[in-house]
Backbone as a ProteinNet text record, in pm:
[ID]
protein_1_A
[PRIMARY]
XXXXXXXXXXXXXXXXXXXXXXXXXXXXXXXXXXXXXXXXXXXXXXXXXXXXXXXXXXXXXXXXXXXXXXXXXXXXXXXXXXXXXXXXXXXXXXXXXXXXXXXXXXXXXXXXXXXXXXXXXXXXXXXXXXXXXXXXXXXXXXXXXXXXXXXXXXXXXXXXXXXXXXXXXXXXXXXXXXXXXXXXXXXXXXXXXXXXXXXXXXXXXXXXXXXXXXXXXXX
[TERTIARY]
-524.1	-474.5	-368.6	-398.6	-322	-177.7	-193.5	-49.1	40.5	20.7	-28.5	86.6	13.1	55.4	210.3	206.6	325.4	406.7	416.6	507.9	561.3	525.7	535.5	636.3	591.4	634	789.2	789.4	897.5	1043.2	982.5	1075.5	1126.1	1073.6	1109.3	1226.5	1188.9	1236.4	1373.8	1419.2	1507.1	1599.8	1535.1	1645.4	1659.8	1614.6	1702.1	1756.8	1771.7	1862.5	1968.4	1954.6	2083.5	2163.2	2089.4	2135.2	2213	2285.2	2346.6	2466.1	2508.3	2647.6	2690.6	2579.3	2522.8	2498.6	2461.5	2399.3	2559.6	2583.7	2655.5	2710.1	2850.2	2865.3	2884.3	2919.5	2983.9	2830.6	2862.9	2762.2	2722.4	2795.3	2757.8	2694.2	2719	2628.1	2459.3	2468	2353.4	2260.5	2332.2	2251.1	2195.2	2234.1	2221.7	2125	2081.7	1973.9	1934	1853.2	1786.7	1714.7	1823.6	1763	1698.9	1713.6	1706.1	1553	1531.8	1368.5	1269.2	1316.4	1195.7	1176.1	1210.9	1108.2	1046.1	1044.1	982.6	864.8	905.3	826.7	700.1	709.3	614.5	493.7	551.6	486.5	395.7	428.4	377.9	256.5	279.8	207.2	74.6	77.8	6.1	-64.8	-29.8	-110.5	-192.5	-100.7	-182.7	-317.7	-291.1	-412.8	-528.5	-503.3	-561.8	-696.6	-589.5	-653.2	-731.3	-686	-717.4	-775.1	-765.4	-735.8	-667.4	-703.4	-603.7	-577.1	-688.6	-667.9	-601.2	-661	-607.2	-457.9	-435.4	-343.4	-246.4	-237.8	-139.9	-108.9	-250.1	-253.1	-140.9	-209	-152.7	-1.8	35.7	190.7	292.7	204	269.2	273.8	153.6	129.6	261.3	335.3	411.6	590.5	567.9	675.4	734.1	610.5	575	676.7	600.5	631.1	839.5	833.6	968	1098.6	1030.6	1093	1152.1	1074.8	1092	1253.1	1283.3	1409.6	1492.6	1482.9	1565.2	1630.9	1547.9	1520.6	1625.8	1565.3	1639.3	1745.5	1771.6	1905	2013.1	2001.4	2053.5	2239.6	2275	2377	2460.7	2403.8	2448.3	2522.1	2671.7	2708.3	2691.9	2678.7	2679.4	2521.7	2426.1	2302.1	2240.9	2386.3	2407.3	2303	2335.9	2243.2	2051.4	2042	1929.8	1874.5	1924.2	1931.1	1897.7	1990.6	2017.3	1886.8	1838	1715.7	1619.7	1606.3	1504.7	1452.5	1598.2	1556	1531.6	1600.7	1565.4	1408	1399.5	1202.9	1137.8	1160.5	1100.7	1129.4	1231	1236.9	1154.3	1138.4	1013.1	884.6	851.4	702.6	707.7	816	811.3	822.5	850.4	775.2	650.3	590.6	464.6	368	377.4	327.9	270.5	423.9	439.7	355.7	371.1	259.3	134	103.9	-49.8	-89.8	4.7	-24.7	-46.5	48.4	37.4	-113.6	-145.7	-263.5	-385.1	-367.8	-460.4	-540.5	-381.9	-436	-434.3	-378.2	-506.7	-656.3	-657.5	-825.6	-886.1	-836	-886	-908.5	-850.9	-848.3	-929.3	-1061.2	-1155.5	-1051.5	-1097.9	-1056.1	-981.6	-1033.8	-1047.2	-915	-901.4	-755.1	-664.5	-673.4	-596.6	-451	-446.1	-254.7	-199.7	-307.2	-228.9	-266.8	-378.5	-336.3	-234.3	-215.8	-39.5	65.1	39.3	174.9	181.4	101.8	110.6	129.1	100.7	121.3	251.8	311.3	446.9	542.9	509.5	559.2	608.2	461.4	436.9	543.6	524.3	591.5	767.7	794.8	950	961.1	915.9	993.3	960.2	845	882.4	1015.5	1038.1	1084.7	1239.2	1286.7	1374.2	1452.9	1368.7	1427.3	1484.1	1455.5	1527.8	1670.8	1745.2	1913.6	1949.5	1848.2	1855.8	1795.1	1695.9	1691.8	1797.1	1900	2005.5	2127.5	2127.1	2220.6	2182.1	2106	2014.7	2064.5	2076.4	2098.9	2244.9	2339.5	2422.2	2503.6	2453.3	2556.4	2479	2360.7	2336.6	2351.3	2220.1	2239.5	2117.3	2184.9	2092.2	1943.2	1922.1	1772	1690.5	1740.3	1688.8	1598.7	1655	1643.9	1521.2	1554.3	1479.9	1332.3	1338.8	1223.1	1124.9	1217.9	1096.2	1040.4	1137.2	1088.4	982.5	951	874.2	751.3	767.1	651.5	568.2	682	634.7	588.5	595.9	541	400.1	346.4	252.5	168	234	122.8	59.1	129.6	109.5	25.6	1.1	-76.5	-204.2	-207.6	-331.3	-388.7	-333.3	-397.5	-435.7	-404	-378.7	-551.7	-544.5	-685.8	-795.8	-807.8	-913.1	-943.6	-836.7	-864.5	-997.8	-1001	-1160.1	-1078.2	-1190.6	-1108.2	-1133.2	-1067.8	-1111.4	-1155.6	-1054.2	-1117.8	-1242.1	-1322.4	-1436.8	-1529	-1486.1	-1557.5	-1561.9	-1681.5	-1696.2	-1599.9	-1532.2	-1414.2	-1473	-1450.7	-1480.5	-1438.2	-1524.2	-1510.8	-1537.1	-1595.4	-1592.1	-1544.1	-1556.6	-1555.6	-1623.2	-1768.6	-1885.9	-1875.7	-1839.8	-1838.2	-1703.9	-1627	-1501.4	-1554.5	-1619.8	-1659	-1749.6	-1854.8	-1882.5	-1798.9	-1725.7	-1630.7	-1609.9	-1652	-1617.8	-1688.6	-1850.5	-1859.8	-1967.1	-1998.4	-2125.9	-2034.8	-1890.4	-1848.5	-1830.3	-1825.2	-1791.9	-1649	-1632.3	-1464.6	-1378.5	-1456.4	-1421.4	-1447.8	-1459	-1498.2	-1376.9	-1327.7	-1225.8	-1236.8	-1384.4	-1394.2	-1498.1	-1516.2	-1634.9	-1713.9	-1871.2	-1913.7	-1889.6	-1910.9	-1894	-2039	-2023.7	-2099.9	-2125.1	-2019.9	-2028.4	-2174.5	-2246.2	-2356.1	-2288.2	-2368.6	-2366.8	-2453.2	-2517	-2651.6	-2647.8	-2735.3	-2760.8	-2636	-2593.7	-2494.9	-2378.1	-2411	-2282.2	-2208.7	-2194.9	-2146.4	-2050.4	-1921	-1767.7	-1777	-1711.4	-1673.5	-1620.2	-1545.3	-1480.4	-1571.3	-1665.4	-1804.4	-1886.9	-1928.9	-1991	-1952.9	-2021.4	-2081.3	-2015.7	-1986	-1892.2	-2004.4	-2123.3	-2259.3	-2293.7	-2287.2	-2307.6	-2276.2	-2156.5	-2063	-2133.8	-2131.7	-2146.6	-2081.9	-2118.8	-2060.3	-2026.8
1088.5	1083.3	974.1	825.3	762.4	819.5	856.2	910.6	973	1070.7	1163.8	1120.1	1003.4	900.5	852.8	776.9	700.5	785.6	899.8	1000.8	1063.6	1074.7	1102.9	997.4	859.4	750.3	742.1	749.5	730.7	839.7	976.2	1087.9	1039.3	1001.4	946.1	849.1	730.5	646.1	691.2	732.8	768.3	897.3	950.2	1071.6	935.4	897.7	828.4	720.7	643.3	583.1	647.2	751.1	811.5	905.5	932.8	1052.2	983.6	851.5	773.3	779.6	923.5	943.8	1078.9	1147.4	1267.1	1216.4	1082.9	1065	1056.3	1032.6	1014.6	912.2	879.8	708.9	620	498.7	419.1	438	490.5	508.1	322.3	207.6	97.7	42	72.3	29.4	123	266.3	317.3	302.3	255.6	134	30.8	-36.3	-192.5	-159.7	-104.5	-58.9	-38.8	84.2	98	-26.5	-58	-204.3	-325.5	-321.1	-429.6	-451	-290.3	-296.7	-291.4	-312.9	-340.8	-469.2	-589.5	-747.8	-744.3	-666.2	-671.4	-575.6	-434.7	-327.7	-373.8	-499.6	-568.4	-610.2	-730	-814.5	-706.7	-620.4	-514.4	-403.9	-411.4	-311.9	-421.3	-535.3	-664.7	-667.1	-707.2	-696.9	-566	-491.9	-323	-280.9	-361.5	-321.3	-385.6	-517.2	-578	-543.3	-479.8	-439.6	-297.3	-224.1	-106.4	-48	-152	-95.3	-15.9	-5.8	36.8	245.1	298.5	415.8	489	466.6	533.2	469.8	347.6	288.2	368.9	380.8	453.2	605.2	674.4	806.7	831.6	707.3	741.5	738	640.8	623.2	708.7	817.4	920.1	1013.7	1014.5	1106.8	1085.9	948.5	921.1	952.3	932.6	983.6	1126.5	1225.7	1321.4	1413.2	1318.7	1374.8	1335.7	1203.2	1164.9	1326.8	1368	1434.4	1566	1542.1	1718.5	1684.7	1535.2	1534.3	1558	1520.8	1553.4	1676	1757.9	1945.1	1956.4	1934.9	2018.6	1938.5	1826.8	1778.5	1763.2	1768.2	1704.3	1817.2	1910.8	1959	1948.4	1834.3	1801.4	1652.6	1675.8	1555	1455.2	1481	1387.2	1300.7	1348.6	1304.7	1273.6	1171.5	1128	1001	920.4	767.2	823.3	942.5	920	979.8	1045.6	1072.1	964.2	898.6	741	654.6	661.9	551	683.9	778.5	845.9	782.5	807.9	775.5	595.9	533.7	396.8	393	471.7	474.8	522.9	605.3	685.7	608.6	556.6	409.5	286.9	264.5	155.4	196.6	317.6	341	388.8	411.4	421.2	311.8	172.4	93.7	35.3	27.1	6.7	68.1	195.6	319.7	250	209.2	166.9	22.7	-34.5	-198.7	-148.5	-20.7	-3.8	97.4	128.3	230.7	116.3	22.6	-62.4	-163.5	-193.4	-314	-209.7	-71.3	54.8	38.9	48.5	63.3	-42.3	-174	-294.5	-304.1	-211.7	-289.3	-135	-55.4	100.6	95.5	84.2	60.1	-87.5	-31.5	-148.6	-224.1	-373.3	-488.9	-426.1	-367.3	-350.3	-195.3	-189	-98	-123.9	-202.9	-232.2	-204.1	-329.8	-290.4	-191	-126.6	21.6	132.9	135.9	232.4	220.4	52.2	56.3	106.5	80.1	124.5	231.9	334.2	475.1	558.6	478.6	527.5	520.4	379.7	370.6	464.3	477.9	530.3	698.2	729.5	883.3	903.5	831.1	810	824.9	725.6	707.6	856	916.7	1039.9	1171.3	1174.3	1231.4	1208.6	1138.9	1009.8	1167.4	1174.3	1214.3	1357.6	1385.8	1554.8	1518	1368.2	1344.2	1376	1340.9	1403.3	1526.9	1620.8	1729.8	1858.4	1708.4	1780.7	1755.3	1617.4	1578.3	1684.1	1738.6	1851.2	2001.2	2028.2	2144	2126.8	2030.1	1998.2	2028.9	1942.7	1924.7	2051.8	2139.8	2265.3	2376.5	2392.3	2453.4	2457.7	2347.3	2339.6	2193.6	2142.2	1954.5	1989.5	2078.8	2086.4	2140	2160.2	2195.8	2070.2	1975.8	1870.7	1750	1790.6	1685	1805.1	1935.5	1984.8	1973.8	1968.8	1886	1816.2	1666.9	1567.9	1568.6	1650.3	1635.5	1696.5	1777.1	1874.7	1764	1687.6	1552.2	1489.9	1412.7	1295.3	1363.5	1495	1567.6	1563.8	1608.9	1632.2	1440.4	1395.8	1231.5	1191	1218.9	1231	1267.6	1362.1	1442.3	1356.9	1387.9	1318.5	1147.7	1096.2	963.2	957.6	1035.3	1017.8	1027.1	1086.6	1079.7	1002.7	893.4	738.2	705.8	610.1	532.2	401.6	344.3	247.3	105.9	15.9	-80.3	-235.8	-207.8	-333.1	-324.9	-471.8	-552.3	-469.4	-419.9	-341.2	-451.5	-444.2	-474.2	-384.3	-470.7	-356.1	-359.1	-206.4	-173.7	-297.1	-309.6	-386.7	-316.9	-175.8	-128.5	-1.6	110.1	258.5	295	272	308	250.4	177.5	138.6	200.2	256.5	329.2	487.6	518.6	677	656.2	632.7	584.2	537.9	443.6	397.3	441.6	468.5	512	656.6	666.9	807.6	755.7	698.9	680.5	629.3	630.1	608.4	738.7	702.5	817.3	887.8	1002.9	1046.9	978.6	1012.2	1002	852.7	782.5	599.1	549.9	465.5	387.3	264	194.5	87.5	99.9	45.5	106.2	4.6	-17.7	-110.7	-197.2	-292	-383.6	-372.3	-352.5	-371.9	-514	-607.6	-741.7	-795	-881.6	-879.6	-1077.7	-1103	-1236.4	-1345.6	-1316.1	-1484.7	-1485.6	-1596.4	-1570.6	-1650.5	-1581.7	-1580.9	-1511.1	-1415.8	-1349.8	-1406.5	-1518.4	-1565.2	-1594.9	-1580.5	-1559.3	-1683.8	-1808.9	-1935.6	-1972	-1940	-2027.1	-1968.6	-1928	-1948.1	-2072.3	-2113.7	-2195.6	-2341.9	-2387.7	-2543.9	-2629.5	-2740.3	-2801.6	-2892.4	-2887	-2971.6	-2910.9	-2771.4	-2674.2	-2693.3	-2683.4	-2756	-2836.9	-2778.9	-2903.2	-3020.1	-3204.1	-3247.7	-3276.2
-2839.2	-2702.5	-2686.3	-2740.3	-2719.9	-2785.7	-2900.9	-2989.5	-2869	-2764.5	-2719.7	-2641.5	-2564.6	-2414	-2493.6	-2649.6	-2648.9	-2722.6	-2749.7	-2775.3	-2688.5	-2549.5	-2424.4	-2377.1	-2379.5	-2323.4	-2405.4	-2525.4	-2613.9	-2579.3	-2527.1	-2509.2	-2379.8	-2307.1	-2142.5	-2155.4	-2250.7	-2230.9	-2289.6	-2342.7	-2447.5	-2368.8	-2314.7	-2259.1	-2129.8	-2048.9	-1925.5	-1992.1	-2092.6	-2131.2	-2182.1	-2253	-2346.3	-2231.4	-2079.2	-2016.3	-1923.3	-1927.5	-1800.9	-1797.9	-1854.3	-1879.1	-1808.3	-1810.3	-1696.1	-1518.1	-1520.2	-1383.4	-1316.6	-1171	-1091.8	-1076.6	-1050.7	-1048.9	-1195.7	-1178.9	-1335.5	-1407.6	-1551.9	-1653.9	-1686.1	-1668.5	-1706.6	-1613.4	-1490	-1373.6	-1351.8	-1397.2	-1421.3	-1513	-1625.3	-1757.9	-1710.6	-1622.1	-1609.8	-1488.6	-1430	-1294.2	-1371.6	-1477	-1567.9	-1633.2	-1730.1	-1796.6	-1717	-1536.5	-1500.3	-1437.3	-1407.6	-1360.4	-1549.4	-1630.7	-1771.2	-1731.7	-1651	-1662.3	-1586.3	-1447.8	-1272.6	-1358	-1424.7	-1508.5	-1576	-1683.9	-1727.4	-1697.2	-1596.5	-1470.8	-1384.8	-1323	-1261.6	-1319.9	-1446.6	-1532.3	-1568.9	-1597.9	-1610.9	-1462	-1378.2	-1255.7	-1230.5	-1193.1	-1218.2	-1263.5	-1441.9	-1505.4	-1488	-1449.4	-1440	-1302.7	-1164.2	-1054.6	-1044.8	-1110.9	-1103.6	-1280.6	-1382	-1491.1	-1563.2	-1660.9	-1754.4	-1794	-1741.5	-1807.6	-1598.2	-1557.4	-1371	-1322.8	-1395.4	-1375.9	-1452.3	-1546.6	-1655.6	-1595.5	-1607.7	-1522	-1420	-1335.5	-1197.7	-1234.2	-1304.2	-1332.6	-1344.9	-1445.2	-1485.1	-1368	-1301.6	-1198.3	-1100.4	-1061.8	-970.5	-1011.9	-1196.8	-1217.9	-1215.1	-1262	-1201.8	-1066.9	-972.5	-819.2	-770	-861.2	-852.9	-911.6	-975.1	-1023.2	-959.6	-881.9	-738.5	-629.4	-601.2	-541.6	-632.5	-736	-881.6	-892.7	-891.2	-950.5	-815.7	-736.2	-579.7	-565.1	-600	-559.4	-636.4	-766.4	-860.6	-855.9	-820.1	-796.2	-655.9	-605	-450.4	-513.3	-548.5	-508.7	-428.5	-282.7	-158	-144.2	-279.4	-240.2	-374.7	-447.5	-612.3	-606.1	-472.7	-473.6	-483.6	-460.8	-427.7	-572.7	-662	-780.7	-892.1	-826.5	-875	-868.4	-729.4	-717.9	-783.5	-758.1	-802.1	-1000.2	-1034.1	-1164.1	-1231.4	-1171.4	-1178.2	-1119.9	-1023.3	-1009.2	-1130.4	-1194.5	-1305.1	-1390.4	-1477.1	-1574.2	-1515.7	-1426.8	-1399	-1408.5	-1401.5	-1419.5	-1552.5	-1652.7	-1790.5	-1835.6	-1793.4	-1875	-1797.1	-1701.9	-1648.9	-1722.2	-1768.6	-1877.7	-1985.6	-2048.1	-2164	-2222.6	-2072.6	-2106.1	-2121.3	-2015.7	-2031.6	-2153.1	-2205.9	-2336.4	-2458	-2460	-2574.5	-2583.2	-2447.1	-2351	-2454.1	-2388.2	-2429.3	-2619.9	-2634.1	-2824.5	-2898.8	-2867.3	-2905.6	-2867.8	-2792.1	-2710.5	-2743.9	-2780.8	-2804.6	-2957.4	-3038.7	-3200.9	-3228.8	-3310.6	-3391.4	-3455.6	-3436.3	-3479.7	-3691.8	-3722	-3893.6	-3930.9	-3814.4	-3847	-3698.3	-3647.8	-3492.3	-3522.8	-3617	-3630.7	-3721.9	-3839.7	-3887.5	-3759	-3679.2	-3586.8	-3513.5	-3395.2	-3393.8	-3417.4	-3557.1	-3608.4	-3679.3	-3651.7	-3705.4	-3562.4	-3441.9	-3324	-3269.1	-3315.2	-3295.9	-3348.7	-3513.8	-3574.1	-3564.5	-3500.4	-3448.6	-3334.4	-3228.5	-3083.3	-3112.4	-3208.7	-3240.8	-3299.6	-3403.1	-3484.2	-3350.6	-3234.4	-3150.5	-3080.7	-3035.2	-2966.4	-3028.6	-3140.9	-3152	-3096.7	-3025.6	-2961.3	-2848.4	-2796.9	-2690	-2663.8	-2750.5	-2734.2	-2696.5	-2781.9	-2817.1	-2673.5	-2560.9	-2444.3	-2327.9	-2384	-2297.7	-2349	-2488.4	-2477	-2409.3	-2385	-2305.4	-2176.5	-2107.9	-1997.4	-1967.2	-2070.1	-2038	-2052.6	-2154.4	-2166.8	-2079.6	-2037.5	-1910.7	-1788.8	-1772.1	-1627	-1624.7	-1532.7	-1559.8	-1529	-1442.2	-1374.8	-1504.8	-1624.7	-1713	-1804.3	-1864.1	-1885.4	-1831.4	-1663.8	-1585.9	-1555.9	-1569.2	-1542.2	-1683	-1786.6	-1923.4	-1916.9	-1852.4	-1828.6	-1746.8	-1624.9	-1519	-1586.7	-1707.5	-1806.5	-1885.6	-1853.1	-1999.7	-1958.4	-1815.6	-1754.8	-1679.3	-1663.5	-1592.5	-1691.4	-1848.7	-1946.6	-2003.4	-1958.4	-2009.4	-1861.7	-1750	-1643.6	-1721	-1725.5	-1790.8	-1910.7	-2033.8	-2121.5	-2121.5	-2066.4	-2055.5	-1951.4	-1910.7	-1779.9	-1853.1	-1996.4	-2112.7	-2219.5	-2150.1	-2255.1	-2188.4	-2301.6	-2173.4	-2148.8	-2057.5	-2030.1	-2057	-2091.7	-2177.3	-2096.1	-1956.2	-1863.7	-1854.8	-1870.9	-1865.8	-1935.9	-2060.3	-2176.8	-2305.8	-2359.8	-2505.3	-2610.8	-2685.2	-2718.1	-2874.4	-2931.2	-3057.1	-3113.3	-3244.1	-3384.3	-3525.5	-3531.2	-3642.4	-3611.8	-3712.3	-3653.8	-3608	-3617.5	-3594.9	-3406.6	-3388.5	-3273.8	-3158.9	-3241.9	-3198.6	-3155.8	-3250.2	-3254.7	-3115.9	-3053.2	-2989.7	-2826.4	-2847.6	-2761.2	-2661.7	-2483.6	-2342.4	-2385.1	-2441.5	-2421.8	-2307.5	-2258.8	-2155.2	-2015.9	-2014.6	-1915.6	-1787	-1703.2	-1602.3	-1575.1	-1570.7	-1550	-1468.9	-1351.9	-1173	-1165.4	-1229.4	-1150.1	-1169.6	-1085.9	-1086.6	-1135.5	-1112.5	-1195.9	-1277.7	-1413.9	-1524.3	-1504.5	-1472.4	-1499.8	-1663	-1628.9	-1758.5	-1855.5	-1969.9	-2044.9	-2156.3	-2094.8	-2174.6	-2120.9	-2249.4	-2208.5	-2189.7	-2139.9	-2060.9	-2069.1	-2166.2	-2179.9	-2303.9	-2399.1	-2496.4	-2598.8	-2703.8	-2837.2	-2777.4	-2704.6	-2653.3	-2544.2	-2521.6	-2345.3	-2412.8	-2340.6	-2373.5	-2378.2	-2438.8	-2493.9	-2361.3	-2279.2	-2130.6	-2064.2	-2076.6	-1968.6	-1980	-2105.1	-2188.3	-2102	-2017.1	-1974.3	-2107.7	-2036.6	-2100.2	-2204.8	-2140.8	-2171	-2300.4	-2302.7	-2396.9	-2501.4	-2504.2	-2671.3	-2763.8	-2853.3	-2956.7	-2982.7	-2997.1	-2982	-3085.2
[MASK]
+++++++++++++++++++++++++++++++++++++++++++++++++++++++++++++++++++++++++++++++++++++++++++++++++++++++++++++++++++++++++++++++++++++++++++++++++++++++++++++++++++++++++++++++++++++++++++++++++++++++++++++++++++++++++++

């Protein structure tokens, strides 16, 4: 699933960067709106997960890029209604990287400690060689008709809605450490809950170290 989410995330990101030559208005000024919501994008995706977590948060993301996409379809051959095209998609590049923090947040804390960074990076890896048809849906567009292009996109960000809602979720979870504990991993959680109870246990050997009384310490 995660592969799933950042192969999704990777095609997004990549057709609205490479497609700012298609949008309306100076292509260097539609770059630079783009590029300028990825630091506000970050910050936002960090708070987010934090409030709502990590798997509804992501969901929803997609879900919003999603809906962005309907002034798109219907407007996108109306010169006189280019700005709103404009913010439409600078909205949709901010929730592709909000996505993107919570996809990456996702598969450190989703992947056991004992393969964390080859799953990483077989996910990355996966994501990027998807990642490559992107051009190939900005030429579709461009020698048809644009609503072609942006209705993939809207296919892409719906199906990344979906799958993304079958992660489990990793806020205030004991996070895998072996496979055995991965295989396992968010099957006792609920679909529909927005927040998972926590299963960190809390007394004992297990009390998180900045809980630990300062008295506590060994001296």
């Amino acid at each position: 699933m995660w592969f799933k989410e950042r192969s999704l995330g990777n095609i997004m990101y990549y057709i609205l960067m490479l497609n700012v030559n298609t949008m309306a208005g100076n292509p260097f000024m539609n770059f630079f709106w783009q590029s300028l919501v990825e630091l506000p994008g970050y910050f936002l995706g960090n708070y987010l997960s934090e409030k709502l977590g990590r798997r509804w948060m992501n969901s929803g993301t997609f879900m919003l890029m999603t809906l962005a996409h309907i002034p798109i379809i219907l407007m996108i051959n109306r010169p006189d209604l280019s700005w709103v095209i404009t913010c439409m998609i600078v909205f949709i590049k901010l929730g592709v990287t909000v996505s993107g923090y919570a996809g990456y947040l996702q598969a450190m804390e989703t992947f056991p400690t004992c393969v964390r960074q080859t799953g990483c990076a077989l996910g990355s890896l996966a994501a990027s060689i998807v990642g490559t048809v992107g051009p190939y849906i900005i030429l579709l567009g461009t020698t048809t008709d644009k609503r072609y292009a942006y209705g993939i996109t809207a296919l892409t960000t719906l199906l990344g809605a979906i799958t993304t809602s079958f992660l489990p979720e990793t806020l205030n979870q004991k996070l895998p450490e072996t496979l055995a504990d991965a295989a396992v991993f968010g099957k006792d959680q609920k679909y529909w809950a927005l927040h998972q109870e926590s299963n960190i246990v809390l007394d004992g050997a297990d009390v998180p170290l900045k809980t630990k009384e300062k008295s506590d310490m060994p001296s």
